[in-house]
Coordinates of C-alpha atoms in Angstrom, one line a residue:
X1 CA 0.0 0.0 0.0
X2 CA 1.0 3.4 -0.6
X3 CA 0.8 6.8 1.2
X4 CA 0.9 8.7 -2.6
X5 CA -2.5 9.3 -4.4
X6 CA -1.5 7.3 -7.9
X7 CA -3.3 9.2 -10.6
X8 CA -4.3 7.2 -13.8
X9 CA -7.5 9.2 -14.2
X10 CA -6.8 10.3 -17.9
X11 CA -4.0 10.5 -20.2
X12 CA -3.5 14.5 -20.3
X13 CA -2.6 14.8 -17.0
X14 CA 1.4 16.3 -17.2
X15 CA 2.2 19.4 -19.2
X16 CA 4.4 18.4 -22.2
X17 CA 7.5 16.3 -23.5
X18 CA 10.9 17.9 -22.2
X19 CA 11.5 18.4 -26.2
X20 CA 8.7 20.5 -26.5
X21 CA 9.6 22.9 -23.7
X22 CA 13.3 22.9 -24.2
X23 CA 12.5 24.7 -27.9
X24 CA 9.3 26.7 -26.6
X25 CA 12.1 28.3 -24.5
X26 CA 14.7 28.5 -27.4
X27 CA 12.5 30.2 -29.9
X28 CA 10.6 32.7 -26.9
X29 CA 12.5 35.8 -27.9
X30 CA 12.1 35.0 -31.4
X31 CA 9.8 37.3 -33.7
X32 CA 7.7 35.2 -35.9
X33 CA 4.5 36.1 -38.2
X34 CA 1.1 35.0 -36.4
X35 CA -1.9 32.0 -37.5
X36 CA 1.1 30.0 -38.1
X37 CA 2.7 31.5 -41.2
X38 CA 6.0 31.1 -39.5
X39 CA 9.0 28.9 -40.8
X40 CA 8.6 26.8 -37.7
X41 CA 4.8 25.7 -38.4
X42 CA 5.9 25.1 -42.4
X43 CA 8.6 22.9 -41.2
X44 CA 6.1 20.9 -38.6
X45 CA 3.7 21.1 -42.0
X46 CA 6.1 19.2 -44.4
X47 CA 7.2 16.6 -41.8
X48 CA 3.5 15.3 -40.9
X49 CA 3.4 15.7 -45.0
X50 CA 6.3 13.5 -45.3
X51 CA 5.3 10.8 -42.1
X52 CA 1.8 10.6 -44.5
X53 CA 3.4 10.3 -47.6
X54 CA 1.3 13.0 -48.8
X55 CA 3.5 15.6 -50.4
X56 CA 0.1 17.7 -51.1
X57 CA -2.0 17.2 -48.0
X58 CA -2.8 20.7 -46.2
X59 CA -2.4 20.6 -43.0
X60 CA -3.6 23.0 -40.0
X61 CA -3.4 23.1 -36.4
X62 CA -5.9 23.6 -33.8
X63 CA -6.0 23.8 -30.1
X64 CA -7.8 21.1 -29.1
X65 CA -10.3 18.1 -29.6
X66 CA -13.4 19.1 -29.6
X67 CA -12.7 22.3 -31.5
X68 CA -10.7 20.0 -34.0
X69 CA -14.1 17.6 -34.5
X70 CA -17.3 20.4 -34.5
X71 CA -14.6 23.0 -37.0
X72 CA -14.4 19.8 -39.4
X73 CA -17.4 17.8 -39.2
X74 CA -19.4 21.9 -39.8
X75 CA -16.7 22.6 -42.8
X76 CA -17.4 19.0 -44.8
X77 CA -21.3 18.6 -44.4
X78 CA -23.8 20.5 -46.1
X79 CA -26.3 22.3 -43.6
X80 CA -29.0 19.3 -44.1
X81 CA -26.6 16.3 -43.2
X82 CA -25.6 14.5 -40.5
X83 CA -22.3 12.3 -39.3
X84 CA -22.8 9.0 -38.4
X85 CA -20.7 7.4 -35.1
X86 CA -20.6 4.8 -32.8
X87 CA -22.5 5.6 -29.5
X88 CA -19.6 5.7 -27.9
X89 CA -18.1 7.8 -29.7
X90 CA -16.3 10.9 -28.6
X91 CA -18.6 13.2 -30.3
X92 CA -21.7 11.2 -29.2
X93 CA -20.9 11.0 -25.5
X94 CA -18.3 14.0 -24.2
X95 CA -18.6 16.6 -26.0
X96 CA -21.4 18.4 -24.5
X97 CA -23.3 18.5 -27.8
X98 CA -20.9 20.4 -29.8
X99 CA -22.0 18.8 -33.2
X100 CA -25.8 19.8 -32.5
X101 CA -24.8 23.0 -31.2
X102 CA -23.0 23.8 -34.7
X103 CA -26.1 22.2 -36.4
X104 CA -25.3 18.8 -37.5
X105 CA -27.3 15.8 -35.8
X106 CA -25.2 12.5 -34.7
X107 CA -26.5 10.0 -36.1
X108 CA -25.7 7.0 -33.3
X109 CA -25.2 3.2 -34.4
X110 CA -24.3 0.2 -32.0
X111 CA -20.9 -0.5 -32.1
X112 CA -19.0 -3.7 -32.0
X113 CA -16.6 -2.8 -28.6
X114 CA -16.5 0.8 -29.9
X115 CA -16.0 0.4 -33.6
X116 CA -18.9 0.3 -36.7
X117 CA -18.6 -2.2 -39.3
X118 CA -18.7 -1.4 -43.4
X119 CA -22.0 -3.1 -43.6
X120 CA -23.4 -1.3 -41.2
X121 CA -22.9 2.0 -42.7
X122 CA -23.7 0.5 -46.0
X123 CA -27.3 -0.1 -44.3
X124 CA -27.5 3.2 -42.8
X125 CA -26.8 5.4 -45.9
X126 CA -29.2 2.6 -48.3
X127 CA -32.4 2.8 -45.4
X128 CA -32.1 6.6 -45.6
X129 CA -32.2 6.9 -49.5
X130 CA -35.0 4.0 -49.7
X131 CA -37.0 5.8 -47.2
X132 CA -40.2 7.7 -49.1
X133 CA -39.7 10.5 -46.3
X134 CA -35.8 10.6 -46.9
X135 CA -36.2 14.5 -47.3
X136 CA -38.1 15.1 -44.4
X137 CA -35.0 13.4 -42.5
X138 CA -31.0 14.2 -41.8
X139 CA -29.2 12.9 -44.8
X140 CA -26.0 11.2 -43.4
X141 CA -23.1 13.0 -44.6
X142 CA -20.1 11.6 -43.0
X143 CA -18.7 9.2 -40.7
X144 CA -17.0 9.8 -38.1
X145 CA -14.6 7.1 -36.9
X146 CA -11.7 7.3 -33.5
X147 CA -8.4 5.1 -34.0
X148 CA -7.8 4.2 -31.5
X149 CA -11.8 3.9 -30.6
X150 CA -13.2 5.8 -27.5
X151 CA -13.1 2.2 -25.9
X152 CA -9.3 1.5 -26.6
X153 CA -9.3 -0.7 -29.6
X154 CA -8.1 -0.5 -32.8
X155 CA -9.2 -0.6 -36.3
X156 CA -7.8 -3.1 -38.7
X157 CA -6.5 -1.6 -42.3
X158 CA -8.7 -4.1 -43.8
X159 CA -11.8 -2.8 -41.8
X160 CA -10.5 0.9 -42.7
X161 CA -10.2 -0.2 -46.6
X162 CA -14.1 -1.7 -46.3
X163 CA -15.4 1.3 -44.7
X164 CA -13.7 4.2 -46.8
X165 CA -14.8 1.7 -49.7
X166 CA -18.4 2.0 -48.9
X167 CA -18.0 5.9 -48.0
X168 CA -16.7 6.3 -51.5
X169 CA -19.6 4.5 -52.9
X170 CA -22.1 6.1 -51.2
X171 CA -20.3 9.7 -51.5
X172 CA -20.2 10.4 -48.1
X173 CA -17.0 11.9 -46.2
X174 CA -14.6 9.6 -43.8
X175 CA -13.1 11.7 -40.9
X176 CA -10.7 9.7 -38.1
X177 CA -10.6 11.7 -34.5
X178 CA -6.6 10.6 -34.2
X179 CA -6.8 12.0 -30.6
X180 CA -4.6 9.0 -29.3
X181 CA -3.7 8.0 -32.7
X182 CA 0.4 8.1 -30.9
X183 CA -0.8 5.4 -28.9
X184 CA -2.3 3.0 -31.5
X185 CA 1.4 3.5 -33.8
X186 CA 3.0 2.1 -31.2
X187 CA 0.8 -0.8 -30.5
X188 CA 1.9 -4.4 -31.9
X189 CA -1.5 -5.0 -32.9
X190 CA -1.8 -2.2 -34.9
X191 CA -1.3 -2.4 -39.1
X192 CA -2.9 1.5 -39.7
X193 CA 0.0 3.8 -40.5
X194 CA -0.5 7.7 -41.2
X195 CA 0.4 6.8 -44.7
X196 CA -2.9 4.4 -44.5
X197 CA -5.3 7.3 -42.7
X198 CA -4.1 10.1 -45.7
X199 CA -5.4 7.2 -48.6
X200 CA -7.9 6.3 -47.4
X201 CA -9.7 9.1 -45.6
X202 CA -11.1 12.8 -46.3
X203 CA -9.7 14.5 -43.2
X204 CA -8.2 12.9 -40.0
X205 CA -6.2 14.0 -37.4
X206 CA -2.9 13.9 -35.4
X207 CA -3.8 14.0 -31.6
X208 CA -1.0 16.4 -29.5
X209 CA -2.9 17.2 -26.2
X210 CA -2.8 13.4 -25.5
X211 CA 0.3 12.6 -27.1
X212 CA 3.2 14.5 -25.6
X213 CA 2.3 18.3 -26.7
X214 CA 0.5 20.6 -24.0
X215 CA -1.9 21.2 -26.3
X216 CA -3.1 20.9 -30.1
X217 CA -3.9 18.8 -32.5
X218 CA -2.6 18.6 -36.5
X219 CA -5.6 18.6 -39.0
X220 CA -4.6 16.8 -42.4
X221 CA -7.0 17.0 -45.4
X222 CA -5.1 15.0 -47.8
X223 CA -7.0 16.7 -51.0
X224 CA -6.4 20.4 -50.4
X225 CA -8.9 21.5 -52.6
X226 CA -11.4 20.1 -50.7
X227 CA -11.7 22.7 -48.2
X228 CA -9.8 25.1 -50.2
X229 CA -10.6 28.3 -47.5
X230 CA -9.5 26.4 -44.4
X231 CA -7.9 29.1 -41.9
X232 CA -10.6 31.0 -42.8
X233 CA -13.2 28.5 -41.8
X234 CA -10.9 28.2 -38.4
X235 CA -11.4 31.8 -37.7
X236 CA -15.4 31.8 -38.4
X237 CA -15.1 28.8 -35.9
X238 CA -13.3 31.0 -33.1
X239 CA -10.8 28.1 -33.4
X240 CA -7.9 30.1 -35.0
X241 CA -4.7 30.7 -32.4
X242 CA -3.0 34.4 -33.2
X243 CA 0.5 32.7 -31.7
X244 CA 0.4 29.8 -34.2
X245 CA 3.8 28.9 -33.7
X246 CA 3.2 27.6 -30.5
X247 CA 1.7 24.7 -31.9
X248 CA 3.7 24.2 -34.9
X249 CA 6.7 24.2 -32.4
X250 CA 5.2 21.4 -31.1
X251 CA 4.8 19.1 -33.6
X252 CA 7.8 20.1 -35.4
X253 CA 9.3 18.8 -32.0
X254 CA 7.1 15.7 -32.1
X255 CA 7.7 15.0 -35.3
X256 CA 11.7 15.1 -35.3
X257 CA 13.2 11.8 -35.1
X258 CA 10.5 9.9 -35.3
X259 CA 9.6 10.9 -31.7
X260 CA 5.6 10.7 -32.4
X261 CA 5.9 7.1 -34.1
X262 CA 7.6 5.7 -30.6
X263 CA 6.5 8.1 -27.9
X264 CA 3.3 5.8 -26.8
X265 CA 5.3 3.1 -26.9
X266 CA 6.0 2.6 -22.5
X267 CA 2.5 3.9 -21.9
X268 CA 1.3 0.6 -23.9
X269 CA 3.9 -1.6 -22.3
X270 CA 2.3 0.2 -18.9
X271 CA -0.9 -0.5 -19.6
X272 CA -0.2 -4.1 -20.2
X273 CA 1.3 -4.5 -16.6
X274 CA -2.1 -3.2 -15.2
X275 CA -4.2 -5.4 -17.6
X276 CA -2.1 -8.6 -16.1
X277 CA -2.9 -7.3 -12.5
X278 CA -6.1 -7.1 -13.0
X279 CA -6.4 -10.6 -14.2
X280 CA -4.0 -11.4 -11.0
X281 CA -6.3 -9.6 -8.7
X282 CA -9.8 -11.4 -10.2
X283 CA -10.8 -8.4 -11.7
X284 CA -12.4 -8.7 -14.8
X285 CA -11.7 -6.8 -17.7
X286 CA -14.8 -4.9 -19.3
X287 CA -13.2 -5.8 -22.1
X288 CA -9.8 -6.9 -24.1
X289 CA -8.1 -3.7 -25.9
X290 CA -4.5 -3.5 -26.9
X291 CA -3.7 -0.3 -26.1
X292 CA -3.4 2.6 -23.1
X293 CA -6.9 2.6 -21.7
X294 CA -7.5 -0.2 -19.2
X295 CA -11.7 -1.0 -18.3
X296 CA -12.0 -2.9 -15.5
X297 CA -15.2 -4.1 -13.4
X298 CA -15.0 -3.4 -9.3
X299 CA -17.0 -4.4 -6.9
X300 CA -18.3 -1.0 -4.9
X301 CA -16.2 -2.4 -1.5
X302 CA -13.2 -2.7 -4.0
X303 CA -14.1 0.4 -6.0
X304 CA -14.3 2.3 -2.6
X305 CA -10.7 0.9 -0.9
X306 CA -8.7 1.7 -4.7
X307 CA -10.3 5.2 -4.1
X308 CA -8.1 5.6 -1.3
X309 CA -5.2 5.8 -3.6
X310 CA -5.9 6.3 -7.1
X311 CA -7.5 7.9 -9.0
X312 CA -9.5 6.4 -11.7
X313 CA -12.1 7.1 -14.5
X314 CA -15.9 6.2 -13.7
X315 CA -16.8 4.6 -17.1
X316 CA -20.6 3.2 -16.4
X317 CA -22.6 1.2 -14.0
X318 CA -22.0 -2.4 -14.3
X319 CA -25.1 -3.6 -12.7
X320 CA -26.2 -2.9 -8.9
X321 CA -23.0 -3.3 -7.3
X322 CA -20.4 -3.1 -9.7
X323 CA -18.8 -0.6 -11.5
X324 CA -17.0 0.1 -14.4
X325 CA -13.9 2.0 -13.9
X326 CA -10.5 3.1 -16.4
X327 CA -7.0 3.2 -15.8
X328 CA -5.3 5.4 -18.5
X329 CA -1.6 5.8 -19.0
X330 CA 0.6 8.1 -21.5
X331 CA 3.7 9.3 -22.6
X332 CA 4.8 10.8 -19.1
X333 CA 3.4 7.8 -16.9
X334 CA 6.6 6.6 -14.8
X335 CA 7.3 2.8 -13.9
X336 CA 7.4 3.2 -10.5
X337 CA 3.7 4.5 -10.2
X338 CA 2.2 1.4 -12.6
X339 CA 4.1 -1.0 -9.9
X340 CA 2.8 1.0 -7.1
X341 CA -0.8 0.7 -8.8
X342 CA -0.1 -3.1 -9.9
X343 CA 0.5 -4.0 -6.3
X344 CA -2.7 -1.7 -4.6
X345 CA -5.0 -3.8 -7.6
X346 CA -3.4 -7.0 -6.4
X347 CA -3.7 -6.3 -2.8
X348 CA -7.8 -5.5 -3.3

């Protein structure tokens, strides 16, 4: 048992890679144009270009999640449609109805452990058009997909290829939230590479807040003349930063050295430690994911003595008397706090 509160509650919780702060302080006295027309953000532009191997793909930066999802799902549907996600998805559960708020309905399927399936969508778009009422109703417009998915697991490149296959048919948009994407590249399991996100979707993007930066996230629209007026679109949105360079600095930093590819890499290895103590300790697991986000199912006395010293995620009420709870690690979680938590689960 330990006298330190452990805090696995969520996988923003420290400020930023020593990286990023070491050249946020190099470049402070600098003078440098604002929105991100600065040499710094062009270089962070033509590396995520280059990890994509997408030479053309425009690329912006935004602040943070939420903006990043409601400024791209508004920008690619027409004011009648709708996106369709998982219900678990992060626009469909915590973002405080920022889609409907910018006037765009989710439209919610069942997912399969977090993740919608090709024919599914397939069967969404085809009952809407064979509908007689189909213009009395919200056309779906897009889907919205998470790699890795709200619930930790991954999409497959095969599942990816069926489901930008169908979107293609049905001439509907594919955007991936990548707000963990760092996480899912370093996974074992994983087979989706940027490369794979900039063929075979319309927009997706690279996750910072979560991933090492202290905040931002890198938008890349791999056809730029899709959205040819984008950072004019950000500003409409309120969603435009006048000191741009602070987050090009960033992923120029997380993008040097292959630093983003590898920088998930001990929070998975971490988050397998916890998974095997759970299993150790009895505690089931709500269900198997590969990557940082551990779900777990407590028992309220067990929920209430892990309390003492962690802090945790409430997920969702199991049943009566059990709970559903998440462990997450990240970049920054340190060894000796997953053994410290390993052993409090174990000692439950």
């Amino acid at each position: 048992m330990t006298n330190k509160t452990l805090n696995f509650a969520n996988d923003y919780l420290q400020g930023a890679h020593p990286a990023i702060l070491k050249r946020i302080m190099e470049t402070n006295e600098m003078e440098m144009s604002g929105y991100g027309n600065d040499a710094i953000s062009a270089s962070a532009v033509e590396s995520i270009r280059k990890a994509c191997v997408c030479p053309q793909a425009a690329v912006h930066f935004l602040v943070g999640g939420t903006q990043t999802n409601q400024v791209m799902i508004d920008s690619l549907l027409q004011s009648y449609q709708g996106v369709i996600a998982a219900k678990t998805g992060h626009i469909s559960v915590h973002e405080a109805g920022a889609i409907e708020f910018g006037g765009h309905k989710v439209l919610e399927l069942e997912g399969s452990d977090g993740k919608l399936t090709a024919q599914q969508i397939k069967e969404t778009i085809e009952d809407y058009w064979a509908d007689k009422n189909h213009e009395h109703m919200v056309m779906p417009g897009m889907v919205y997909l998470s790699q890795p998915t709200e619930l930790g697991t991954l999409y497959s490149k095969a599942e990816l290829e069926a489901i930008s296959q169908v979107c293609k048919e049905k001439n509907v948009k594919l955007f991936v939230d990548g707000a963990r994407i760092a996480y899912a590249l370093a996974c074992p399991e994983n087979d989706v590479s940027l490369a794979d996100l900039a063929r075979l979707c319309d927009a997706f993007y690279i996750g910072g807040t979560k991933c090492g930066a202290l905040l931002g996230e890198a938008v890349v629209i791999p056809n730029p003349q899709l959205l040819p007026h984008m950072t004019t679109i950000i500003k409409q949105h309120g969603a435009l930063l006048a000191k741009g360079r602070l987050l090009g600095i960033q992923f120029d930093e997380l993008f040097k050295d292959k630093l983003y590819q590898t920088i998930g890499e001990d929070a998975i290895s971490y988050a397998n430690q916890i998974r095997l103590a759970c299993k150790n300790a009895g505690l089931p697991l709500y269900f198997e994911n590969p990557t940082n986000q551990v779900f777990c199912i407590v028992n309220d006395e067990q929920m209430k003595k892990l309390a003492q010293n962690v802090s945790f995620s409430y997920w969702e009420k199991y049943d009566e008397s059990h709970t559903v709870i998440r462990f997450a690690t990240s970049w920054s979680s340190r060894k000796e706090d997953v053994e410290a938590l390993c052993k409090v689960i174990e000692e439950l």
